[in-house]
Amino acid sequence: MELTSSVLVYAVAALAALALLATLWLWPRLSRQRPLSLLGRLGLLMLTQLAVLAVCGLSVNNAYGFYTSWRDLLAPDSSKLALAPAQGGGKGGPPNGGALVQPADDAGLAGLTDLPQGRPEEVGRVDSIRVSGKATGLSDQMFIYLPPEYFNPKYARERFPVLLTLTGFPGPSLTLLSDLHTPQTVWDLQRTGKMAPTIVLMARPTVAAPRNTECVDVPGGPQSETWFAKDVPTALRSAYRVSRSPGSWGVLGYSTGGSCALRLALRDPDAYGSATALHADYQVSGDWSSGDLFNGNQQLAQSYDLGWRLRSQPPPKSALMVISTKTEEDYAATEQFLAEARTVTAAHPEFTVDSLILPDGGHTFDTWLRELPAALEWSGDHLAPPPDREPRA
């Protein structure tokens, strides 16, 4: 039974209820002031409290996705095989030298009932996969949507553009399917001709749960930026017919995922040619969820400040889309970022920034759901058709 299974929550809740009933029934029988009676009452109290705590812990974990599997919970080092990039001869990458992309556990996929229904060559397919990296040694569970054309022999030699989509913190990758309905919306756009056939990778930015590493390379710690900029593209190219051109790769995210999207496009244009950010932040906050990611190195922290980067560094040949609302708590920061970005675009036309600002809406899935179709359509428009093809057999 998977860690994130609702059945597990219900089973533990039933155990908690039974423990409570057992306590009420047995308590009078253990009322004598004898050692065994005292131990019995203590055991009943401990069992009931542990069961209730387990229900609370499982429910919170399902809501926020700190751990996506028993493997993450019981062997946390297995998803972080190395904390720093492996140097020549290092042992980064998948365990036992296996493939960089492997089938993963269900991770809640079977419980979704609104995915496109039909044969893969008609509606595409969503798979649960585990991606491992050579440079960082990191490994994580993700979902991937392959469009119908991927299974059509007519396109057997064609490579496909890729859109990496990222959750906020601490949302699990399943959130992109269950709450944001990403593959469902992608399928609707593709079948109506509003989006070209695209492979969509659905991931979380939390590579070192429960810490929020905000897609930065932590000195002496998880190399989150390298993971997304190098390891993830390398792994996908080893397993799928995807483009090798960064112009055919884009990244989209909401909240922390949106901040990561902008950061990757500005700092790693050789990996991602475009980024779409829904309700992003523009600085690494350093709050309770992340702590000091830079170990006091202010120069390094400044390099991840997106506003500073626009003001101080040559702009990349990238396209950005910033989406927010006028009632968002940090809307003033969005206005400032857009003003600085437009100053740069005036002098550097190869760098473009678009925006979509709605009159109302908050930091919620209701708002992000309204914004997602436009975000995906813009992303699709800015994914260049792959210039490369598979070689003939």
CSV table of C-alpha atoms in Angstrom, one decimal:
chain,number,residue,atom,x,y,z
A,1,MET,CA,0.0,0.0,0.0
A,2,GLU,CA,1.5,3.3,-1.1
A,3,LEU,CA,2.4,6.0,1.5
A,4,THR,CA,0.1,8.5,-0.3
A,5,SER,CA,-2.8,6.1,-0.7
A,6,SER,CA,-6.2,7.3,0.7
A,7,VAL,CA,-6.8,3.7,1.6
A,8,LEU,CA,-3.9,3.8,4.0
A,9,VAL,CA,-5.3,6.9,5.7
A,10,TYR,CA,-8.7,5.3,6.1
A,11,ALA,CA,-7.1,2.1,7.4
A,12,VAL,CA,-5.1,4.0,10.0
A,13,ALA,CA,-8.1,6.0,10.9
A,14,ALA,CA,-10.1,2.8,11.5
A,15,LEU,CA,-7.2,1.6,13.7
A,16,ALA,CA,-7.4,4.8,15.7
A,17,ALA,CA,-11.1,4.4,16.2
A,18,LEU,CA,-10.7,0.8,17.3
A,19,ALA,CA,-8.0,1.8,19.7
A,20,LEU,CA,-10.3,4.4,21.2
A,21,LEU,CA,-13.1,1.9,21.6
A,22,ALA,CA,-10.7,-0.6,23.1
A,23,THR,CA,-9.6,2.0,25.6
A,24,LEU,CA,-13.1,2.8,26.7
A,25,TRP,CA,-14.0,-0.9,27.0
A,26,LEU,CA,-10.8,-2.0,28.8
A,27,TRP,CA,-10.2,1.0,31.0
A,28,PRO,CA,-12.6,-0.2,33.9
A,29,ARG,CA,-11.0,-3.6,33.8
A,30,LEU,CA,-7.6,-2.1,34.3
A,31,SER,CA,-8.6,0.2,37.2
A,32,ARG,CA,-6.7,-1.8,39.8
A,33,GLN,CA,-3.6,-0.2,41.2
A,34,ARG,CA,-1.3,-3.0,40.1
A,35,PRO,CA,1.8,-2.8,37.8
A,36,LEU,CA,0.2,-4.8,35.0
A,37,SER,CA,-3.0,-2.7,35.1
A,38,LEU,CA,-0.9,0.5,35.0
A,39,LEU,CA,1.1,-0.8,32.1
A,40,GLY,CA,-2.1,-1.8,30.3
A,41,ARG,CA,-3.6,1.7,30.6
A,42,LEU,CA,-0.3,3.3,29.5
A,43,GLY,CA,-0.2,1.0,26.5
A,44,LEU,CA,-3.8,1.8,25.5
A,45,LEU,CA,-3.1,5.6,25.7
A,46,MET,CA,0.1,5.3,23.7
A,47,LEU,CA,-1.6,3.1,21.0
A,48,THR,CA,-4.5,5.6,20.6
A,49,GLN,CA,-2.3,8.6,20.5
A,50,LEU,CA,0.1,7.1,18.0
A,51,ALA,CA,-2.8,6.0,15.7
A,52,VAL,CA,-4.3,9.5,15.9
A,53,LEU,CA,-0.8,11.1,15.2
A,54,ALA,CA,-0.3,8.7,12.3
A,55,VAL,CA,-3.7,9.8,10.7
A,56,CYS,CA,-2.7,13.4,11.1
A,57,GLY,CA,0.8,12.9,9.7
A,58,LEU,CA,-0.5,10.9,6.7
A,59,SER,CA,-3.2,13.5,5.9
A,60,VAL,CA,-0.7,16.4,6.1
A,61,ASN,CA,1.8,14.5,3.9
A,62,ASN,CA,-0.9,13.8,1.3
A,63,ALA,CA,-1.9,17.5,1.3
A,64,TYR,CA,1.6,18.9,1.0
A,65,GLY,CA,3.7,16.1,-0.4
A,66,PHE,CA,6.7,16.1,1.8
A,67,TYR,CA,7.3,12.4,1.1
A,68,THR,CA,5.9,10.8,-2.0
A,69,SER,CA,6.7,7.1,-1.2
A,70,TRP,CA,7.9,4.8,1.5
A,71,ARG,CA,11.3,5.0,0.0
A,72,ASP,CA,11.4,8.8,0.5
A,73,LEU,CA,10.3,8.4,4.1
A,74,LEU,CA,12.3,5.4,5.3
A,75,ALA,CA,15.4,5.9,3.2
A,76,PRO,CA,15.6,9.6,2.5
A,77,ASP,CA,19.2,9.4,1.2
A,78,SER,CA,18.0,7.2,-1.6
A,79,SER,CA,16.5,10.2,-3.4
A,80,LYS,CA,19.6,12.3,-2.7
A,81,LEU,CA,22.4,10.0,-3.8
A,82,ALA,CA,24.9,12.9,-3.7
A,83,LEU,CA,24.7,16.3,-2.1
A,84,ALA,CA,27.1,18.0,-4.5
A,85,PRO,CA,27.8,17.5,-8.2
A,86,ALA,CA,29.7,14.3,-8.8
A,87,GLN,CA,33.2,15.1,-10.1
A,88,GLY,CA,34.9,13.0,-12.7
A,89,GLY,CA,34.7,9.4,-11.6
A,90,GLY,CA,32.0,10.2,-9.0
A,91,LYS,CA,29.0,7.9,-8.3
A,92,GLY,CA,26.2,10.2,-9.3
A,93,GLY,CA,23.3,8.8,-11.3
A,94,PRO,CA,20.9,5.9,-10.9
A,95,PRO,CA,21.6,3.1,-8.4
A,96,ASN,CA,23.4,0.1,-9.8
A,97,GLY,CA,24.2,1.9,-13.0
A,98,GLY,CA,20.6,1.6,-14.4
A,99,ALA,CA,18.7,3.8,-16.8
A,100,LEU,CA,18.3,7.4,-16.0
A,101,VAL,CA,14.6,7.1,-16.4
A,102,GLN,CA,12.8,4.1,-15.0
A,103,PRO,CA,9.1,3.2,-14.3
A,104,ALA,CA,8.0,4.4,-10.8
A,105,ASP,CA,5.4,3.5,-8.4
A,106,ASP,CA,1.8,4.7,-9.0
A,107,ALA,CA,2.2,7.7,-6.7
A,108,GLY,CA,-1.6,8.3,-6.8
A,109,LEU,CA,-2.0,8.1,-10.5
A,110,ALA,CA,-4.5,5.3,-10.4
A,111,GLY,CA,-6.9,7.3,-8.3
A,112,LEU,CA,-7.4,10.0,-10.9
A,113,THR,CA,-10.6,9.5,-12.9
A,114,ASP,CA,-10.5,12.6,-15.2
A,115,LEU,CA,-7.4,11.8,-17.3
A,116,PRO,CA,-8.0,11.5,-21.1
A,117,GLN,CA,-9.6,8.2,-21.7
A,118,GLY,CA,-8.7,6.0,-24.7
A,119,ARG,CA,-5.8,4.4,-26.5
A,120,PRO,CA,-2.4,6.1,-26.3
A,121,GLU,CA,-2.4,6.7,-30.1
A,122,GLU,CA,-5.7,8.6,-29.6
A,123,VAL,CA,-5.4,10.6,-26.4
A,124,GLY,CA,-1.8,10.1,-25.3
A,125,ARG,CA,-0.6,8.6,-22.1
A,126,VAL,CA,0.5,9.7,-18.6
A,127,ASP,CA,3.3,7.6,-16.9
A,128,SER,CA,4.8,7.7,-13.5
A,129,ILE,CA,8.6,7.7,-13.8
A,130,ARG,CA,11.7,8.0,-11.6
A,131,VAL,CA,14.3,10.3,-13.0
A,132,SER,CA,17.9,10.1,-11.8
A,133,GLY,CA,20.8,12.5,-12.5
A,134,LYS,CA,24.5,11.9,-13.2
A,135,ALA,CA,25.7,15.4,-12.3
A,136,THR,CA,24.0,15.8,-9.0
A,137,GLY,CA,23.1,12.3,-7.9
A,138,LEU,CA,19.6,13.4,-7.2
A,139,SER,CA,16.6,11.3,-8.0
A,140,ASP,CA,12.8,12.0,-7.9
A,141,GLN,CA,9.5,10.6,-9.0
A,142,MET,CA,7.7,12.6,-11.8
A,143,PHE,CA,4.9,12.2,-14.3
A,144,ILE,CA,5.2,12.5,-18.0
A,145,TYR,CA,2.5,13.1,-20.6
A,146,LEU,CA,3.2,11.7,-24.1
A,147,PRO,CA,0.9,13.1,-26.8
A,148,PRO,CA,-0.9,10.8,-29.2
A,149,GLU,CA,1.5,11.6,-32.0
A,150,TYR,CA,4.3,10.0,-30.0
A,151,PHE,CA,2.7,6.6,-30.6
A,152,ASN,CA,1.8,7.2,-34.2
A,153,PRO,CA,4.2,5.4,-36.7
A,154,LYS,CA,3.9,8.4,-39.0
A,155,TYR,CA,6.0,10.4,-36.4
A,156,ALA,CA,8.4,7.6,-35.5
A,157,ARG,CA,11.4,9.7,-36.6
A,158,GLU,CA,10.1,13.0,-35.1
A,159,ARG,CA,11.4,14.5,-31.9
A,160,PHE,CA,9.1,16.5,-29.7
A,161,PRO,CA,9.3,19.7,-27.8
A,162,VAL,CA,9.2,19.5,-24.0
A,163,LEU,CA,7.5,21.6,-21.4
A,164,LEU,CA,8.7,21.1,-17.8
A,165,THR,CA,5.9,22.0,-15.3
A,166,LEU,CA,6.6,22.6,-11.7
A,167,THR,CA,4.4,22.7,-8.6
A,168,GLY,CA,4.7,25.1,-5.7
A,169,PHE,CA,6.3,24.3,-2.4
A,170,PRO,CA,5.7,21.7,-0.9
A,171,GLY,CA,3.2,20.3,-3.4
A,172,PRO,CA,3.9,16.8,-4.8
A,173,SER,CA,4.1,16.2,-8.5
A,174,LEU,CA,0.6,14.6,-8.4
A,175,THR,CA,-0.8,18.1,-7.7
A,176,LEU,CA,-0.2,19.1,-11.3
A,177,LEU,CA,-2.7,16.4,-12.3
A,178,SER,CA,-5.2,16.2,-9.4
A,179,ASP,CA,-5.5,19.9,-8.6
A,180,LEU,CA,-4.2,21.8,-11.7
A,181,HIS,CA,-5.4,19.3,-14.3
A,182,THR,CA,-2.3,19.9,-16.5
A,183,PRO,CA,-2.4,16.9,-18.8
A,184,GLN,CA,-6.1,17.2,-19.2
A,185,THR,CA,-5.8,20.9,-20.3
A,186,VAL,CA,-2.8,20.1,-22.5
A,187,TRP,CA,-4.9,17.4,-24.3
A,188,ASP,CA,-7.8,19.8,-24.8
A,189,LEU,CA,-5.5,22.5,-26.3
A,190,GLN,CA,-3.7,20.0,-28.5
A,191,ARG,CA,-6.9,18.3,-29.9
A,192,THR,CA,-8.3,21.7,-30.7
A,193,GLY,CA,-5.2,22.9,-32.5
A,194,LYS,CA,-4.2,25.5,-29.9
A,195,MET,CA,-1.0,23.7,-28.9
A,196,ALA,CA,1.4,21.6,-31.0
A,197,PRO,CA,2.1,18.0,-29.8
A,198,THR,CA,4.3,18.4,-26.8
A,199,ILE,CA,5.7,16.2,-24.1
A,200,VAL,CA,4.9,17.5,-20.7
A,201,LEU,CA,7.0,16.6,-17.7
A,202,MET,CA,5.4,17.2,-14.3
A,203,ALA,CA,7.7,17.6,-11.3
A,204,ARG,CA,8.1,19.2,-7.9
A,205,PRO,CA,10.9,21.7,-7.1
A,206,THR,CA,11.4,20.1,-3.7
A,207,VAL,CA,14.4,17.9,-4.4
A,208,ALA,CA,15.4,17.6,-0.7
A,209,ALA,CA,12.1,17.3,1.2
A,210,PRO,CA,11.1,18.8,3.5
A,211,ARG,CA,13.4,21.7,2.7
A,212,ASN,CA,12.6,24.2,0.0
A,213,THR,CA,15.7,24.6,-2.1
A,214,GLU,CA,14.1,27.0,-4.5
A,215,CYS,CA,15.9,25.6,-7.6
A,216,VAL,CA,19.3,27.0,-6.5
A,217,ASP,CA,22.6,25.2,-6.1
A,218,VAL,CA,23.1,25.0,-2.4
A,219,PRO,CA,26.8,25.3,-1.4
A,220,GLY,CA,27.7,21.9,0.0
A,221,GLY,CA,24.1,20.8,-0.4
A,222,PRO,CA,21.6,19.7,-3.0
A,223,GLN,CA,22.4,21.1,-6.5
A,224,SER,CA,18.8,21.9,-7.4
A,225,GLU,CA,19.5,24.3,-10.3
A,226,THR,CA,22.0,21.8,-11.9
A,227,TRP,CA,19.4,19.0,-11.4
A,228,PHE,CA,16.8,20.9,-13.5
A,229,ALA,CA,19.2,22.5,-15.9
A,230,LYS,CA,21.4,19.5,-16.7
A,231,ASP,CA,20.2,16.2,-15.2
A,232,VAL,CA,16.6,16.3,-16.1
A,233,PRO,CA,17.1,17.2,-19.8
A,234,THR,CA,19.9,14.7,-20.1
A,235,ALA,CA,17.7,12.0,-18.6
A,236,LEU,CA,14.8,12.7,-20.8
A,237,ARG,CA,16.9,12.7,-23.9
A,238,SER,CA,18.3,9.3,-23.0
A,239,ALA,CA,14.8,7.8,-22.8
A,240,TYR,CA,12.4,9.7,-25.1
A,241,ARG,CA,12.4,11.2,-28.6
A,242,VAL,CA,12.7,14.8,-27.4
A,243,SER,CA,14.5,17.7,-29.0
A,244,ARG,CA,18.1,18.5,-28.2
A,245,SER,CA,17.6,22.2,-28.9
A,246,PRO,CA,17.0,24.5,-25.9
A,247,GLY,CA,14.6,26.5,-28.0
A,248,SER,CA,12.2,23.5,-28.0
A,249,TRP,CA,12.3,23.3,-24.2
A,250,GLY,CA,10.3,25.5,-21.9
A,251,VAL,CA,9.4,25.5,-18.2
A,252,LEU,CA,6.1,26.5,-16.5
A,253,GLY,CA,5.3,26.7,-12.8
A,254,TYR,CA,3.1,28.3,-10.2
A,255,SER,CA,4.2,29.9,-6.9
A,256,THR,CA,7.7,28.5,-6.1
A,257,GLY,CA,7.6,26.6,-9.4
A,258,GLY,CA,7.0,29.9,-11.2
A,259,SER,CA,10.1,31.4,-9.4
A,260,CYS,CA,12.1,28.4,-10.5
A,261,ALA,CA,10.8,28.8,-14.1
A,262,LEU,CA,12.0,32.4,-14.4
A,263,ARG,CA,15.3,31.5,-12.7
A,264,LEU,CA,16.0,28.7,-15.1
A,265,ALA,CA,15.2,30.7,-18.2
A,266,LEU,CA,17.3,33.6,-17.1
A,267,ARG,CA,20.3,31.7,-15.7
A,268,ASP,CA,20.2,28.6,-17.9
A,269,PRO,CA,19.1,29.6,-21.4
A,270,ASP,CA,21.1,26.7,-22.8
A,271,ALA,CA,18.6,24.4,-21.2
A,272,TYR,CA,15.3,26.3,-21.5
A,273,GLY,CA,14.4,28.9,-24.1
A,274,SER,CA,11.2,30.1,-22.4
A,275,ALA,CA,9.5,30.3,-19.1
A,276,THR,CA,6.0,30.9,-17.9
A,277,ALA,CA,5.5,32.0,-14.2
A,278,LEU,CA,2.2,32.1,-12.4
A,279,HIS,CA,2.4,34.2,-9.2
A,280,ALA,CA,6.1,33.9,-8.8
A,281,ASP,CA,8.6,35.5,-6.3
A,282,TYR,CA,11.6,37.3,-7.7
A,283,GLN,CA,14.0,36.7,-4.9
A,284,VAL,CA,15.0,33.7,-2.8
A,285,SER,CA,13.1,34.4,0.4
A,286,GLY,CA,15.3,32.5,2.9
A,287,ASP,CA,12.2,32.0,5.1
A,288,TRP,CA,11.4,29.1,7.4
A,289,SER,CA,10.9,26.6,4.5
A,290,SER,CA,14.4,27.1,3.1
A,291,GLY,CA,16.6,28.7,5.7
A,292,ASP,CA,19.9,30.2,4.5
A,293,LEU,CA,20.5,28.4,1.2
A,294,PHE,CA,23.8,30.3,0.6
A,295,ASN,CA,25.5,29.9,3.9
A,296,GLY,CA,25.9,33.6,4.3
A,297,ASN,CA,27.4,34.2,0.8
A,298,GLN,CA,25.6,37.4,-0.1
A,299,GLN,CA,27.3,37.6,-3.6
A,300,LEU,CA,25.8,34.2,-4.4
A,301,ALA,CA,22.4,35.1,-3.0
A,302,GLN,CA,22.4,38.3,-5.1
A,303,SER,CA,23.1,36.3,-8.3
A,304,TYR,CA,19.8,34.5,-7.8
A,305,ASP,CA,17.9,37.8,-7.4
A,306,LEU,CA,16.0,38.1,-10.7
A,307,GLY,CA,15.7,41.9,-10.5
A,308,TRP,CA,19.4,42.2,-9.9
A,309,ARG,CA,20.1,39.9,-12.8
A,310,LEU,CA,18.0,42.0,-15.2
A,311,ARG,CA,19.8,45.2,-14.1
A,312,SER,CA,23.3,43.9,-14.0
A,313,GLN,CA,23.8,41.0,-16.4
A,314,PRO,CA,23.5,40.7,-20.2
A,315,PRO,CA,20.0,39.3,-21.0
A,316,PRO,CA,19.7,35.8,-22.5
A,317,LYS,CA,17.9,35.0,-25.7
A,318,SER,CA,14.8,33.9,-23.8
A,319,ALA,CA,11.1,34.6,-23.7
A,320,LEU,CA,9.3,35.1,-20.4
A,321,MET,CA,5.6,35.2,-19.5
A,322,VAL,CA,4.6,36.6,-16.1
A,323,ILE,CA,1.1,36.0,-14.9
A,324,SER,CA,-0.5,37.4,-11.7
A,325,THR,CA,-3.4,39.4,-10.4
A,326,LYS,CA,-3.7,42.9,-9.0
A,327,THR,CA,-4.9,41.5,-5.7
A,328,GLU,CA,-1.9,39.2,-5.2
A,329,GLU,CA,-0.1,40.0,-2.0
A,330,ASP,CA,3.2,40.8,-3.7
A,331,TYR,CA,1.8,42.4,-6.9
A,332,ALA,CA,4.1,45.4,-6.3
A,333,ALA,CA,7.1,43.1,-6.8
A,334,THR,CA,5.6,41.8,-10.1
A,335,GLU,CA,5.1,45.4,-11.3
A,336,GLN,CA,8.7,46.2,-10.5
A,337,PHE,CA,10.1,43.1,-12.2
A,338,LEU,CA,8.0,43.8,-15.3
A,339,ALA,CA,9.2,47.4,-15.5
A,340,GLU,CA,12.8,46.4,-15.2
A,341,ALA,CA,12.3,43.6,-17.8
A,342,ARG,CA,10.7,46.0,-20.3
A,343,THR,CA,13.6,48.4,-20.0
A,344,VAL,CA,15.9,45.5,-20.9
A,345,THR,CA,13.7,44.4,-23.9
A,346,ALA,CA,13.7,47.9,-25.3
A,347,ALA,CA,17.5,47.6,-25.8
A,348,HIS,CA,17.7,43.8,-26.4
A,349,PRO,CA,14.9,42.6,-28.7
A,350,GLU,CA,16.1,39.0,-28.6
A,351,PHE,CA,14.9,39.0,-25.0
A,352,THR,CA,11.1,39.3,-24.7
A,353,VAL,CA,8.7,39.5,-21.7
A,354,ASP,CA,4.9,39.2,-21.9
A,355,SER,CA,2.5,39.5,-19.1
A,356,LEU,CA,-1.1,38.6,-18.2
A,357,ILE,CA,-2.5,40.5,-15.2
A,358,LEU,CA,-6.0,39.6,-14.0
A,359,PRO,CA,-8.1,42.1,-12.0
A,360,ASP,CA,-8.7,39.7,-9.1
A,361,GLY,CA,-7.6,36.3,-7.7
A,362,GLY,CA,-5.3,35.0,-5.0
A,363,HIS,CA,-2.6,32.5,-4.4
A,364,THR,CA,-5.0,29.6,-4.9
A,365,PHE,CA,-5.7,26.8,-7.3
A,366,ASP,CA,-9.0,28.5,-8.3
A,367,THR,CA,-6.9,31.3,-9.8
A,368,TRP,CA,-4.2,29.2,-11.3
A,369,LEU,CA,-6.9,27.0,-13.0
A,370,ARG,CA,-8.3,30.1,-14.7
A,371,GLU,CA,-4.8,31.1,-15.8
A,372,LEU,CA,-3.5,27.7,-16.9
A,373,PRO,CA,-5.0,27.5,-20.5
A,374,ALA,CA,-3.6,30.9,-21.5
A,375,ALA,CA,-0.3,29.9,-19.8
A,376,LEU,CA,0.0,26.6,-21.7
A,377,GLU,CA,-1.1,28.2,-25.0
A,378,TRP,CA,1.6,30.9,-24.7
A,379,SER,CA,4.2,28.2,-23.7
A,380,GLY,CA,3.3,26.1,-26.7
A,381,ASP,CA,3.6,29.1,-29.0
A,382,HIS,CA,7.2,29.7,-27.7
A,383,LEU,CA,8.4,26.2,-28.1
A,384,ALA,CA,10.3,26.1,-31.3
A,385,PRO,CA,9.6,23.1,-33.6
A,386,PRO,CA,12.5,20.6,-33.0
A,387,PRO,CA,15.1,21.0,-35.7
A,388,ASP,CA,16.4,17.5,-35.2
A,389,ARG,CA,15.0,14.1,-36.2
A,390,GLU,CA,15.7,10.6,-35.2
A,391,PRO,CA,18.3,8.9,-37.5
A,392,ARG,CA,17.1,6.2,-39.9
A,393,ALA,CA,17.4,2.7,-38.6
